[in-house]
């Protein structure tokens, strides 16, 4: 199955250095290119939570984002925005040493027809590694893209895709509220040792869009999923 992966910095501000605090959280978007020109996406970022619970609240956040005074005014009346701004979001040493969290909850079913709601989690097999503010500021402006390119030339960037299942009372329609860390992730089997690599950029990859709620008409079987070496970025 071809997979297209895009890494990004927060807010997609052109020219913003990777080490700038405003560049966090980082994004990881995954597009699964399925047979018959069907595709499905996972959109995640490196913060377990979100600054808005509704599309309207997110639009207000985006409009306030370029203006520090407006952003602080919004944070004064929105606890979710206040928490999002205040929580630590350190710069990663690499896109491949960061964890990424899905915001939306999806319905997952097993072979027996049992269904549960869950959120995606994408964990680096290389382990988490972050920089402090001084280290991040000293790195070149585009160190993350450079490091990832060099890493993929040498070896692989490997991640484990999991689903965190909701427990009783966990909110499934409010991305501002993360679930407790002890919620079960049943699909945490060891990764296969054989690397999976792409053979080139598929047509239209450079202009691909990633939609948080894009899903195929037919079920996508991902009870145990792990891949190495996403060569498409």
PDB file of N, CA, C and O in Angstrom, residues 7-35:
ATOM      1  N   UNK A   7       5.318  16.111   6.820  1.00  0.00           N
ATOM      2  CA  UNK A   7       5.621  16.721   8.105  1.00  0.00           C
ATOM      3  C   UNK A   7       5.532  18.239   7.958  1.00  0.00           C
ATOM      4  O   UNK A   7       5.807  18.777   6.881  1.00  0.00           O
ATOM      5  N   UNK A   8       5.186  18.920   9.033  1.00  0.00           N
ATOM      6  CA  UNK A   8       5.024  20.367   8.949  1.00  0.00           C
ATOM      7  C   UNK A   8       5.237  21.014  10.304  1.00  0.00           C
ATOM      8  O   UNK A   8       5.221  20.347  11.343  1.00  0.00           O
ATOM      9  N   UNK A   9       5.430  22.324  10.271  1.00  0.00           N
ATOM     10  CA  UNK A   9       5.472  23.138  11.480  1.00  0.00           C
ATOM     11  C   UNK A   9       4.120  23.791  11.705  1.00  0.00           C
ATOM     12  O   UNK A   9       3.307  23.918  10.787  1.00  0.00           O
ATOM     13  N   UNK A  10       3.886  24.234  12.905  1.00  0.00           N
ATOM     14  CA  UNK A  10       2.599  24.810  13.266  1.00  0.00           C
ATOM     15  C   UNK A  10       2.323  26.087  12.477  1.00  0.00           C
ATOM     16  O   UNK A  10       3.209  26.900  12.239  1.00  0.00           O
ATOM     17  N   UNK A  11       1.068  26.240  12.082  1.00  0.00           N
ATOM     18  CA  UNK A  11       0.540  27.443  11.437  1.00  0.00           C
ATOM     19  C   UNK A  11       1.057  27.649  10.020  1.00  0.00           C
ATOM     20  O   UNK A  11       0.582  28.553   9.328  1.00  0.00           O
ATOM     21  N   UNK A  12       2.005  26.828   9.579  1.00  0.00           N
ATOM     22  CA  UNK A  12       2.505  26.896   8.197  1.00  0.00           C
ATOM     23  C   UNK A  12       2.913  28.315   7.805  1.00  0.00           C
ATOM     24  O   UNK A  12       2.575  28.807   6.740  1.00  0.00           O
ATOM     25  N   UNK A  13       3.660  28.973   8.674  1.00  0.00           N
ATOM     26  CA  UNK A  13       4.128  30.326   8.399  1.00  0.00           C
ATOM     27  C   UNK A  13       5.411  30.244   7.576  1.00  0.00           C
ATOM     28  O   UNK A  13       6.419  29.724   8.055  1.00  0.00           O
ATOM     29  N   UNK A  14       5.421  30.754   6.342  1.00  0.00           N
ATOM     30  CA  UNK A  14       6.638  30.662   5.513  1.00  0.00           C
ATOM     31  C   UNK A  14       7.807  31.391   6.175  1.00  0.00           C
ATOM     32  O   UNK A  14       7.666  32.494   6.687  1.00  0.00           O
ATOM     33  N   UNK A  15       8.962  30.749   6.163  1.00  0.00           N
ATOM     34  CA  UNK A  15      10.160  31.380   6.692  1.00  0.00           C
ATOM     35  C   UNK A  15      10.337  31.276   8.189  1.00  0.00           C
ATOM     36  O   UNK A  15      11.373  31.708   8.711  1.00  0.00           O
ATOM     37  N   UNK A  16       9.369  30.711   8.898  1.00  0.00           N
ATOM     38  CA  UNK A  16       9.504  30.575  10.350  1.00  0.00           C
ATOM     39  C   UNK A  16      10.565  29.519  10.660  1.00  0.00           C
ATOM     40  O   UNK A  16      10.455  28.375  10.218  1.00  0.00           O
ATOM     41  N   UNK A  17      11.615  29.865  11.412  1.00  0.00           N
ATOM     42  CA  UNK A  17      12.667  28.878  11.706  1.00  0.00           C
ATOM     43  C   UNK A  17      12.116  27.686  12.482  1.00  0.00           C
ATOM     44  O   UNK A  17      11.213  27.830  13.317  1.00  0.00           O
ATOM     45  N   UNK A  18      12.669  26.519  12.221  1.00  0.00           N
ATOM     46  CA  UNK A  18      12.210  25.312  12.911  1.00  0.00           C
ATOM     47  C   UNK A  18      12.380  25.413  14.418  1.00  0.00           C
ATOM     48  O   UNK A  18      11.635  24.779  15.179  1.00  0.00           O
ATOM     49  N   UNK A  19      13.382  26.163  14.880  1.00  0.00           N
ATOM     50  CA  UNK A  19      13.642  26.275  16.309  1.00  0.00           C
ATOM     51  C   UNK A  19      12.822  27.332  17.011  1.00  0.00           C
ATOM     52  O   UNK A  19      12.917  27.474  18.227  1.00  0.00           O
ATOM     53  N   UNK A  20      12.011  28.077  16.284  1.00  0.00           N
ATOM     54  CA  UNK A  20      11.164  29.108  16.888  1.00  0.00           C
ATOM     55  C   UNK A  20      10.065  28.446  17.723  1.00  0.00           C
ATOM     56  O   UNK A  20       9.433  27.492  17.273  1.00  0.00           O
ATOM     57  N   UNK A  21       9.801  28.929  18.945  1.00  0.00           N
ATOM     58  CA  UNK A  21       8.736  28.320  19.753  1.00  0.00           C
ATOM     59  C   UNK A  21       7.382  28.309  19.052  1.00  0.00           C
ATOM     60  O   UNK A  21       6.558  27.419  19.296  1.00  0.00           O
ATOM     61  N   UNK A  22       7.138  29.279  18.165  1.00  0.00           N
ATOM     62  CA  UNK A  22       5.861  29.336  17.461  1.00  0.00           C
ATOM     63  C   UNK A  22       5.719  28.247  16.403  1.00  0.00           C
ATOM     64  O   UNK A  22       4.634  28.076  15.835  1.00  0.00           O
ATOM     65  N   UNK A  23       6.794  27.506  16.133  1.00  0.00           N
ATOM     66  CA  UNK A  23       6.736  26.435  15.140  1.00  0.00           C
ATOM     67  C   UNK A  23       6.148  25.143  15.704  1.00  0.00           C
ATOM     68  O   UNK A  23       5.914  24.187  14.952  1.00  0.00           O
ATOM     69  N   UNK A  24       5.922  25.082  16.995  1.00  0.00           N
ATOM     70  CA  UNK A  24       5.325  23.901  17.621  1.00  0.00           C
ATOM     71  C   UNK A  24       3.851  24.171  17.923  1.00  0.00           C
ATOM     72  O   UNK A  24       3.474  25.304  18.208  1.00  0.00           O
ATOM     73  N   UNK A  25       3.012  23.138  17.877  1.00  0.00           N
ATOM     74  CA  UNK A  25       3.332  21.728  17.646  1.00  0.00           C
ATOM     75  C   UNK A  25       3.612  21.420  16.176  1.00  0.00           C
ATOM     76  O   UNK A  25       3.240  22.179  15.296  1.00  0.00           O
ATOM     77  N   UNK A  26       4.262  20.284  15.967  1.00  0.00           N
ATOM     78  CA  UNK A  26       4.575  19.826  14.617  1.00  0.00           C
ATOM     79  C   UNK A  26       3.435  18.956  14.093  1.00  0.00           C
ATOM     80  O   UNK A  26       2.693  18.356  14.858  1.00  0.00           O
ATOM     81  N   UNK A  27       3.320  18.906  12.789  1.00  0.00           N
ATOM     82  CA  UNK A  27       2.261  18.118  12.187  1.00  0.00           C
ATOM     83  C   UNK A  27       2.788  16.907  11.455  1.00  0.00           C
ATOM     84  O   UNK A  27       3.898  16.920  10.911  1.00  0.00           O
ATOM     85  N   UNK A  28       1.995  15.860  11.451  1.00  0.00           N
ATOM     86  CA  UNK A  28       2.268  14.680  10.630  1.00  0.00           C
ATOM     87  C   UNK A  28       0.962  14.258   9.987  1.00  0.00           C
ATOM     88  O   UNK A  28      -0.016  13.951  10.671  1.00  0.00           O
ATOM     89  N   UNK A  29       0.931  14.294   8.654  1.00  0.00           N
ATOM     90  CA  UNK A  29      -0.259  13.892   7.910  1.00  0.00           C
ATOM     91  C   UNK A  29       0.091  12.691   7.049  1.00  0.00           C
ATOM     92  O   UNK A  29       1.166  12.636   6.448  1.00  0.00           O
ATOM     93  N   UNK A  30      -0.810  11.723   7.007  1.00  0.00           N
ATOM     94  CA  UNK A  30      -0.561  10.468   6.299  1.00  0.00           C
ATOM     95  C   UNK A  30      -1.709  10.215   5.336  1.00  0.00           C
ATOM     96  O   UNK A  30      -2.880  10.295   5.724  1.00  0.00           O
ATOM     97  N   UNK A  31      -1.377   9.929   4.104  1.00  0.00           N
ATOM     98  CA  UNK A  31      -2.390   9.573   3.108  1.00  0.00           C
ATOM     99  C   UNK A  31      -2.129   8.141   2.641  1.00  0.00           C
ATOM    100  O   UNK A  31      -1.043   7.832   2.139  1.00  0.00           O
ATOM    101  N   UNK A  32      -3.114   7.269   2.815  1.00  0.00           N
ATOM    102  CA  UNK A  32      -3.043   5.899   2.336  1.00  0.00           C
ATOM    103  C   UNK A  32      -3.674   5.850   0.948  1.00  0.00           C
ATOM    104  O   UNK A  32      -4.860   6.173   0.786  1.00  0.00           O
ATOM    105  N   UNK A  33      -2.880   5.473  -0.055  1.00  0.00           N
ATOM    106  CA  UNK A  33      -3.343   5.410  -1.435  1.00  0.00           C
ATOM    107  C   UNK A  33      -3.826   3.991  -1.706  1.00  0.00           C
ATOM    108  O   UNK A  33      -3.038   3.073  -1.922  1.00  0.00           O
ATOM    109  N   UNK A  34      -5.128   3.817  -1.692  1.00  0.00           N
ATOM    110  CA  UNK A  34      -5.755   2.504  -1.769  1.00  0.00           C
ATOM    111  C   UNK A  34      -6.108   2.148  -3.211  1.00  0.00           C
ATOM    112  O   UNK A  34      -6.071   3.016  -4.099  1.00  0.00           O
ATOM    113  N   UNK A  35      -6.449   0.893  -3.457  1.00  0.00           N
ATOM    114  CA  UNK A  35      -6.819   0.509  -4.821  1.00  0.00           C
ATOM    115  C   UNK A  35      -8.026   1.286  -5.335  1.00  0.00           C
ATOM    116  O   UNK A  35      -8.816   1.851  -4.562  1.00  0.00           O
TER     117      UNK A  35
END
